Coordinates of C-alpha atoms and ligand atoms in Angstrom, one line a residue:
M27 CA 12.7 14.1 -29.3
N28 CA 10.5 15.4 -26.5
E29 CA 11.8 18.8 -25.9
L30 CA 10.7 18.2 -21.5
A31 CA 12.4 14.8 -21.8
Q32 CA 14.9 16.1 -21.9
K33 CA 15.3 18.6 -20.1
D34 CA 13.7 16.9 -17.3
L35 CA 16.7 14.3 -17.1
K36 CA 19.0 17.7 -17.2
Y37 CA 17.2 17.8 -13.4
I38 CA 15.1 15.5 -11.8
W39 CA 16.7 12.4 -10.2
H40 CA 13.2 10.7 -10.4
P41 CA 12.4 7.7 -7.8
C42 CA 13.4 4.6 -7.4
S43 CA 15.3 4.2 -11.0
Q44 CA 18.2 3.7 -11.9
M45 CA 18.5 7.0 -14.2
K46 CA 21.1 5.1 -16.8
D47 CA 17.6 3.2 -17.6
Y48 CA 16.4 6.6 -18.9
E49 CA 18.9 6.6 -22.1
T50 CA 17.3 3.8 -23.9
L51 CA 13.9 5.6 -22.3
L52 CA 13.0 8.7 -21.6
P53 CA 10.2 10.2 -19.2
I54 CA 6.5 10.0 -19.8
V55 CA 5.0 13.6 -20.2
I56 CA 1.1 13.7 -18.7
D57 CA 0.0 16.1 -20.1
H58 CA -3.3 15.9 -18.1
G59 CA -5.3 12.4 -17.0
E60 CA -9.6 11.8 -16.7
G61 CA -10.8 9.3 -15.0
I62 CA -9.0 6.1 -15.7
Y63 CA -7.0 7.3 -18.9
L64 CA -3.5 9.3 -19.0
Y65 CA -2.6 11.6 -21.8
D66 CA 1.0 12.8 -22.7
T67 CA 1.4 15.8 -24.3
D68 CA 1.8 14.3 -27.8
G69 CA -2.4 13.6 -27.1
K70 CA -1.6 9.5 -26.4
R71 CA -3.5 7.8 -24.2
Y72 CA -2.6 5.2 -21.0
V73 CA -4.4 3.4 -19.6
D74 CA -3.8 4.3 -15.4
V75 CA -4.1 0.1 -14.2
I76 CA -1.2 0.7 -11.2
S77 CA -3.2 4.1 -10.2
S78 CA -0.1 5.9 -10.1
W79 CA 1.7 4.0 -7.2
W80 CA -0.9 2.8 -6.1
C81 CA -2.9 6.1 -4.7
N82 CA -5.5 6.7 -7.3
L83 CA -9.1 5.5 -6.4
L84 CA -11.4 7.3 -7.8
G85 CA -10.5 8.4 -11.6
H86 CA -8.2 11.8 -12.3
C87 CA -9.5 15.1 -12.7
N88 CA -12.3 13.6 -10.5
P89 CA -14.7 16.3 -10.7
K90 CA -15.7 16.4 -7.1
I91 CA -13.1 16.2 -5.8
N92 CA -11.5 18.8 -8.2
E93 CA -15.2 20.7 -7.3
A94 CA -13.5 20.1 -2.9
I95 CA -9.6 21.2 -3.6
K96 CA -11.0 24.9 -5.8
N97 CA -13.5 25.9 -3.5
Q98 CA -10.7 25.0 0.2
I99 CA -7.7 26.8 -2.1
D100 CA -10.2 30.6 -2.2
K101 CA -10.6 30.2 1.6
L102 CA -7.8 28.1 3.5
E103 CA -5.1 26.6 1.9
H104 CA -2.6 26.1 5.2
V105 CA -2.2 26.4 8.9
I106 CA 0.0 24.9 11.6
F107 CA -2.2 22.4 13.2
A108 CA -0.3 22.6 17.1
N109 CA -3.6 24.9 18.6
F110 CA -5.2 25.0 15.5
T111 CA -7.9 23.1 13.8
H112 CA -10.5 23.5 10.5
K113 CA -13.4 22.0 9.3
P114 CA -12.1 20.4 6.8
A115 CA -9.7 17.8 9.1
V116 CA -12.4 17.6 11.3
E117 CA -15.6 16.6 9.4
L118 CA -12.9 14.4 7.8
C119 CA -12.7 11.9 11.2
E120 CA -15.7 12.6 12.3
K121 CA -16.8 10.2 8.4
L122 CA -13.6 7.9 9.3
S123 CA -14.3 7.2 13.2
K124 CA -18.3 6.0 10.8
I125 CA -16.1 3.2 9.3
L126 CA -13.1 2.5 10.3
P127 CA -12.7 -1.6 12.4
E128 CA -14.3 -0.7 16.0
G129 CA -12.1 1.4 19.0
L130 CA -10.2 3.4 16.2
C131 CA -10.8 6.9 16.8
K132 CA -7.8 9.4 17.8
F133 CA -6.6 10.5 14.5
N134 CA -2.6 12.5 13.6
F135 CA -1.7 13.7 11.2
T136 CA 1.0 13.2 9.3
D137 CA 1.4 14.3 5.3
N138 CA 3.1 10.4 3.9
G139 CA 3.3 6.5 4.7
S140 CA 6.5 6.3 5.4
S141 CA 6.2 8.9 8.1
A142 CA 2.5 7.9 9.6
I143 CA 5.3 4.2 10.0
E144 CA 7.1 5.9 12.0
A145 CA 4.9 8.5 14.3
A146 CA 2.7 4.9 15.0
M147 CA 6.3 3.2 15.8
K148 CA 7.5 5.9 18.2
V149 CA 3.5 6.4 20.0
S150 CA 3.4 2.9 20.8
F151 CA 6.8 3.0 21.9
Q152 CA 5.9 5.9 24.6
Y153 CA 2.8 4.4 25.4
H154 CA 4.4 0.7 26.8
T155 CA 7.2 3.7 28.4
Q156 CA 4.5 4.9 29.7
T157 CA 2.1 2.4 31.2
G158 CA 4.7 0.9 33.7
N159 CA 6.7 -1.6 30.6
P160 CA 10.3 0.8 29.7
Q161 CA 12.2 -2.7 28.3
K162 CA 9.2 -3.0 25.1
T163 CA 11.4 -1.7 22.7
R164 CA 11.4 -3.7 19.8
F165 CA 9.2 -4.1 16.9
M166 CA 8.1 -7.0 14.9
A167 CA 7.6 -8.0 11.8
L168 CA 6.4 -10.0 9.1
T169 CA 9.6 -10.9 6.1
D170 CA 8.8 -9.6 2.5
A171 CA 7.3 -6.6 4.1
Y172 CA 6.8 -3.4 3.2
H173 CA 6.1 0.3 5.3
G174 CA 7.7 2.6 3.3
E175 CA 11.6 3.9 2.7
T176 CA 12.6 6.2 5.6
I177 CA 15.1 5.0 7.7
G178 CA 12.9 3.6 10.4
A179 CA 10.0 2.3 7.7
L180 CA 12.3 0.7 5.7
S181 CA 14.1 -1.3 9.5
V182 CA 11.2 -2.9 9.6
G183 CA 10.8 -3.1 6.0
D184 CA 12.1 -6.8 4.3
C185 CA 12.5 -6.0 0.9
D186 CA 15.5 -6.7 -0.6
L187 CA 15.3 -4.1 -3.4
Y188 CA 15.3 -0.8 -0.8
T189 CA 16.5 -2.4 2.2
K190 CA 19.5 -4.8 1.9
L191 CA 21.7 -2.0 0.5
Y192 CA 21.4 -0.4 3.9
K193 CA 21.3 -2.6 7.1
P194 CA 24.1 -1.6 8.1
I195 CA 22.1 2.2 9.7
L196 CA 18.7 -0.2 9.8
M197 CA 17.7 -1.4 13.3
D198 CA 17.3 -4.7 14.3
I199 CA 13.7 -6.2 14.2
I200 CA 12.3 -8.9 15.4
R201 CA 11.3 -10.8 12.0
I202 CA 8.7 -13.4 11.8
K203 CA 8.4 -16.2 8.7
G204 CA 4.9 -15.1 6.6
P205 CA 3.1 -16.3 5.1
D206 CA 3.6 -17.4 1.8
C207 CA 0.7 -19.0 0.0
F208 CA 2.0 -19.2 -3.7
R209 CA 4.9 -21.8 -2.5
C210 CA 3.3 -23.2 0.8
P211 CA 5.1 -25.1 2.3
Y212 CA 2.7 -27.2 4.2
G213 CA 1.3 -27.9 0.4
K214 CA -1.8 -26.3 1.7
T215 CA -3.6 -23.3 -0.4
R216 CA -5.1 -20.0 0.9
E217 CA -8.6 -22.1 0.7
N218 CA -8.0 -24.5 2.7
C219 CA -5.1 -23.7 5.1
N220 CA -5.0 -22.8 9.3
C221 CA -2.2 -20.6 8.6
E222 CA -0.2 -23.8 9.6
C223 CA 2.8 -20.9 8.9
F224 CA 1.3 -18.8 12.1
E225 CA 3.8 -21.4 14.2
H226 CA 6.6 -18.9 13.2
A227 CA 4.6 -16.5 14.8
E228 CA 4.3 -18.6 18.1
E229 CA 8.1 -19.1 18.3
Q230 CA 9.4 -15.1 17.8
F231 CA 6.4 -14.1 20.8
K232 CA 7.5 -16.2 23.1
K233 CA 11.0 -15.4 23.0
Y234 CA 10.8 -11.4 22.4
G235 CA 7.0 -10.9 23.0
E236 CA 8.1 -9.5 26.3
E237 CA 10.1 -6.7 25.0
T238 CA 8.2 -5.7 21.8
C239 CA 5.9 -2.8 21.8
A240 CA 4.4 -3.8 18.0
M241 CA 3.8 -6.6 15.7
L242 CA 3.6 -4.7 12.3
V243 CA 1.0 -6.0 9.1
E244 CA 0.5 -5.1 5.8
P245 CA -3.1 -6.7 6.5
L246 CA -3.7 -9.7 3.4
L247 CA -1.7 -8.1 0.6
Q248 CA 1.8 -7.8 1.1
G249 CA 2.2 -5.4 -1.8
S250 CA 6.0 -4.7 -3.0
A251 CA 7.1 -7.9 -2.0
G252 CA 4.7 -8.9 -5.3
M253 CA 1.1 -8.5 -4.8
K254 CA 1.2 -11.3 -1.8
I255 CA -1.8 -12.4 -0.3
Y256 CA -2.6 -14.1 2.7
P257 CA -5.8 -15.3 4.3
P258 CA -8.0 -13.4 6.7
L259 CA -7.6 -16.2 8.9
Y260 CA -3.6 -14.9 9.9
L261 CA -4.5 -11.4 11.5
K262 CA -7.7 -13.2 13.6
K263 CA -4.2 -14.6 15.1
L264 CA -2.8 -12.4 15.3
R265 CA -5.0 -10.1 17.5
Q266 CA -4.8 -13.2 19.6
I267 CA -1.1 -13.3 19.8
C268 CA -0.9 -9.3 20.1
N269 CA -3.3 -9.7 23.0
K270 CA -1.9 -12.1 24.7
Y271 CA 1.6 -10.7 25.0
N272 CA 0.8 -7.3 25.6
V273 CA 2.0 -6.0 22.0
H274 CA 0.1 -3.6 19.9
L275 CA -0.9 -5.1 16.3
L276 CA -0.4 -2.4 13.7
A277 CA -1.8 -2.3 10.7
D278 CA -0.3 -0.2 7.9
E279 CA -3.5 -0.3 5.4
I280 CA -1.5 2.5 3.2
A281 CA -1.7 -0.2 0.0
T282 CA -4.6 -2.2 0.8
G283 CA -7.2 0.8 2.7
F284 CA -10.4 2.2 0.9
G285 CA -11.5 -0.4 -0.9
R286 CA -8.5 -2.2 -3.1
T287 CA -9.6 -4.9 -1.7
G288 CA -13.3 -5.4 -2.0
K289 CA -13.7 -4.1 1.5
M290 CA -13.6 -0.5 3.1
F291 CA -10.0 -1.8 5.1
A292 CA -8.4 -5.2 5.0
F293 CA -8.2 -5.8 8.4
D294 CA -12.5 -6.0 7.4
H295 CA -12.3 -9.0 6.1
A296 CA -11.2 -10.2 9.5
G297 CA -13.5 -9.0 11.7
V298 CA -11.1 -7.7 14.2
A299 CA -9.5 -4.2 15.2
P300 CA -5.9 -3.8 15.4
D301 CA -4.8 -1.4 18.0
I302 CA -3.3 1.3 16.0
M303 CA -4.0 1.8 12.0
C304 CA -2.1 3.5 9.1
L305 CA -3.4 5.7 5.8
S306 CA -2.3 7.4 3.1
K307 CA -2.3 6.6 -0.1
G308 CA -6.0 6.8 -1.2
L309 CA -6.5 8.6 1.9
T310 CA -6.9 11.6 -0.8
G311 CA -8.1 9.9 -4.1
G312 CA -4.4 10.0 -5.0
Y313 CA -4.6 14.2 -5.4
M314 CA -2.3 14.9 -2.3
P315 CA -0.4 13.8 0.5
C316 CA -1.7 13.4 3.5
A317 CA -1.2 10.1 6.1
M318 CA -2.4 10.0 9.4
F319 CA -2.3 7.5 12.7
V320 CA -5.6 6.3 13.8
T321 CA -5.8 4.8 17.6
T322 CA -7.5 3.8 20.4
Q323 CA -9.1 5.2 23.0
K324 CA -6.7 3.3 25.6
I325 CA -3.9 4.7 23.6
Y326 CA -4.6 7.7 23.3
D327 CA -4.6 8.0 27.5
A328 CA -1.8 6.7 28.1
F329 CA -0.8 10.5 26.8
Y330 CA -3.0 12.9 28.5
A331 CA -1.9 14.2 31.5
D332 CA -0.9 17.6 33.2
Y333 CA 1.8 19.0 31.0
L334 CA 4.6 18.9 33.6
E335 CA 4.4 15.0 33.7
G336 CA 6.1 15.0 29.9
K337 CA 3.7 12.7 28.7
A338 CA 2.5 14.3 25.0
F339 CA 3.2 12.8 22.3
M340 CA 6.1 15.3 20.6
H341 CA 5.5 14.8 17.5
S342 CA 4.5 16.9 14.5
H343 CA 5.3 17.2 11.0
T344 CA 4.5 20.7 8.8
Y345 CA 1.8 19.5 6.1
S346 CA 0.0 17.3 9.0
G347 CA -3.3 18.1 8.5
N348 CA -3.1 20.4 5.6
P349 CA -6.9 22.0 4.5
M350 CA -6.6 21.1 0.8
A351 CA -6.0 17.4 1.5
C352 CA -8.8 17.0 3.7
A353 CA -10.9 18.7 1.3
A354 CA -10.2 16.3 -0.9
A355 CA -10.3 13.5 1.0
N356 CA -13.6 14.8 2.4
A357 CA -14.7 14.5 -1.2
V358 CA -13.8 10.8 -1.6
L359 CA -15.8 9.3 1.5
D360 CA -18.3 11.6 -0.3
I361 CA -17.8 9.5 -3.0
F362 CA -17.8 6.7 -1.0
S363 CA -21.3 7.3 1.2
D364 CA -23.2 5.6 -1.2
G365 CA -22.2 2.4 -1.4
S366 CA -22.5 2.4 -5.1
V367 CA -19.2 2.6 -6.3
L368 CA -17.0 -0.3 -3.5
K369 CA -20.4 -2.6 -5.0
N370 CA -19.5 -1.6 -8.6
A371 CA -16.2 -2.8 -7.8
Q372 CA -16.7 -6.0 -6.2
E373 CA -19.0 -7.1 -8.9
N374 CA -16.1 -6.2 -11.2
A375 CA -13.6 -7.5 -9.5
V376 CA -15.5 -10.8 -10.2
Y377 CA -15.7 -10.0 -13.7
F378 CA -12.1 -9.0 -13.6
N379 CA -10.6 -12.1 -12.1
N380 CA -12.1 -14.9 -14.1
I381 CA -11.2 -12.8 -17.5
I382 CA -7.2 -12.9 -16.1
K383 CA -7.9 -15.8 -15.1
E384 CA -8.6 -17.6 -18.7
K385 CA -6.2 -16.2 -20.2
F386 CA -2.4 -15.9 -18.0
L387 CA -3.6 -18.9 -16.2
P388 CA -2.8 -21.7 -19.9
H389 CA 0.5 -19.6 -20.7
K390 CA 3.6 -21.6 -19.6
N391 CA 5.1 -19.2 -17.4
V392 CA 2.4 -18.3 -15.2
G393 CA 3.1 -19.6 -11.8
E394 CA 0.0 -18.1 -10.1
V395 CA -3.8 -15.6 -10.5
R396 CA -4.4 -14.4 -7.4
S397 CA -6.6 -11.4 -6.6
I398 CA -8.0 -9.5 -3.4
G399 CA -10.2 -7.1 -4.5
L400 CA -10.1 -5.3 -7.9
I401 CA -6.1 -6.7 -7.4
N402 CA -4.7 -8.4 -9.5
A403 CA -1.7 -10.6 -10.0
I404 CA 0.2 -13.2 -12.2
E405 CA 3.6 -14.9 -10.8
L406 CA 5.6 -15.6 -13.9
V407 CA 8.1 -18.5 -13.3
K408 CA 10.7 -20.4 -14.8
D409 CA 9.0 -23.4 -14.8
K410 CA 5.7 -24.0 -13.7
Q411 CA 5.6 -27.5 -12.2
N412 CA 8.0 -26.5 -9.6
K413 CA 7.8 -23.1 -9.3
E414 CA 10.9 -21.7 -10.1
A415 CA 11.8 -18.5 -10.3
F416 CA 13.0 -16.7 -13.6
D417 CA 16.6 -15.4 -13.0
G418 CA 16.0 -11.5 -12.1
K419 CA 18.7 -10.3 -14.4
L420 CA 17.0 -11.3 -17.4
R421 CA 14.4 -8.1 -15.9
T422 CA 11.5 -10.3 -17.0
G423 CA 9.0 -7.6 -15.9
Y424 CA 10.6 -4.9 -17.2
Q425 CA 11.0 -6.1 -20.9
I426 CA 7.1 -6.5 -20.6
Y427 CA 6.4 -3.3 -18.8
K428 CA 8.7 -1.6 -22.1
K429 CA 6.4 -2.9 -24.6
A430 CA 2.8 -2.3 -23.1
L431 CA 3.7 1.7 -22.9
P432 CA 4.0 2.2 -26.8
K433 CA 0.5 -0.3 -26.3
G434 CA -1.2 2.7 -23.8
V435 CA -1.0 0.7 -20.4
I436 CA 1.1 1.5 -17.6
L437 CA 1.3 -2.4 -16.0
R438 CA 4.6 -0.9 -14.0
P439 CA 5.3 -4.7 -13.1
L440 CA 6.6 -5.8 -9.3
G441 CA 10.2 -8.0 -10.0
D442 CA 8.3 -10.5 -12.4
V443 CA 4.6 -10.2 -11.5
I444 CA 2.8 -8.3 -13.4
Y445 CA -1.3 -6.7 -11.7
F446 CA -3.3 -4.3 -11.4
N447 CA -4.3 -2.3 -9.7
P448 CA -6.6 -0.1 -11.4
P449 CA -8.6 2.9 -9.7
L450 CA -12.4 2.0 -8.5
I451 CA -14.0 3.5 -11.4
I452 CA -12.5 1.0 -14.3
D453 CA -15.6 -0.7 -16.9
R454 CA -15.6 -3.7 -18.8
K455 CA -13.9 -2.6 -21.4
A456 CA -11.4 -1.0 -20.4
M457 CA -9.8 -5.0 -18.7
D458 CA -11.0 -6.6 -21.5
F459 CA -8.0 -4.3 -23.2
V460 CA -6.0 -3.6 -20.5
T461 CA -5.4 -7.7 -20.5
D462 CA -5.5 -8.4 -24.0
V463 CA -2.1 -5.6 -24.1
A464 CA -0.6 -7.8 -21.5
L465 CA -1.3 -11.1 -22.8
E466 CA 0.1 -9.8 -25.7
C467 CA 3.2 -8.6 -24.0
L468 CA 4.1 -11.2 -22.6
K469 CA 3.5 -13.6 -25.4
E470 CA 6.4 -11.2 -27.3
V471 CA 8.9 -11.7 -24.6
L472 CA 8.1 -15.2 -23.0
P473 CA 6.3 -16.9 -26.2
E474 CA 5.1 -20.7 -26.3
Ligands
LIG506 C1 3.8 2.7 -0.4 C2 2.7 2.4 1.4 C3 4.1 3.4 2.2 C4 4.8 4.5 2.5 O1 4.5 5.2 2.0 P1 4.9 6.3 1.3 O2 3.7 7.5 1.0 O3 5.3 5.9 0.2 O4 6.3 6.7 2.2 C5 4.2 1.9 3.2 N1 3.0 0.8 3.8 C6 2.7 1.0 2.9 C7 2.1 -0.9 2.5 C8 3.1 1.6 1.6 O5 2.1 0.7 0.5

């Protein structure tokens, strides 16, 4: 019995866990990481196919990122970011401004994704108040959305697992029935649709557009909802309708940014730009807590005035703009800069998706294989014909997760959706391995 794991349970309340489950599955004590691999204290190797909660982009202990942080730590570890600045932060924003969708040029730092969302919501509200629209006090978001777990961010989200219990203390959000491409009520497919489901957005904008500050959206990929994927056309339509009703389009690219969808940002697929974009997770390659919202000159200008007008954005987090986090983020962007990481990932994405379709689609309980970039999701169903889901109480996904661990793969499904969201540097041999293991475990839990 691992002594550290025992001691862990004496002290630590783990995130997003029923602690009683740890009675039968002790926390795995990770000793070190290298590339796509994690090693526990017994030397057992795991493929980190979920990128350590979707944040690791370029492998664990990446030598270049390690070096950047080591260099920074001997110069400056942290400084107050009001009235002070430092080179890593300035460099980072300059680099990002060159690759972000057009018009996004003003950077506000926070230290985690949920806080970036909350700050962005506040800034949107304040903008409208300061530009003569104080009636704009509400927010819109899609069904099945996920935007984080602090109270404001949780409010705009709509995944029952996280929100349901807290409904009595959450904000009243205008909910738009979002795309559901696997079970499309219009009988269309992602490839042949005209986003007929956008009629729900049109209805809600018509009713509530006047009182709305911002529409939040996870572009193309609703991650926590089970890696639901929808076409870029939906974002184009959102852009148009937001313009019509003077509503900010607020892109949550926390999970999709930095190459996850095959392009640098998911919005790049749509050829339109949001008014506000939130970034975190991959921003530092998964090294340091760091987040930001980025916005336009137009929004920024609505706050720019003499002090006594009281228009400043009075929002802060102690660790905003942390120099070591910025140094890590700069190293990440340097690694991306010659284009080879993204190009490799795009090529490997085709291979990955092909082998996953080949291996999993024939199984009687695989309802759909969907993919964007290197992200691939396998939705398990009880009945392939009518797409009926399993009873959640069976915890089918969790059974598969437990089988895969001793075989050296970290799968951690979302409900009954098994997914792969590996670091962008994963190679084909590892893709073969993780898909073989996942299929083996699937067949053990759901024999044909
Ligand atoms: C992870 C995530 C968040 C929240 O970020 P935290 O750093 O965990 O607070 C928000 N939105 C999306 C889409 C995410 O995936």
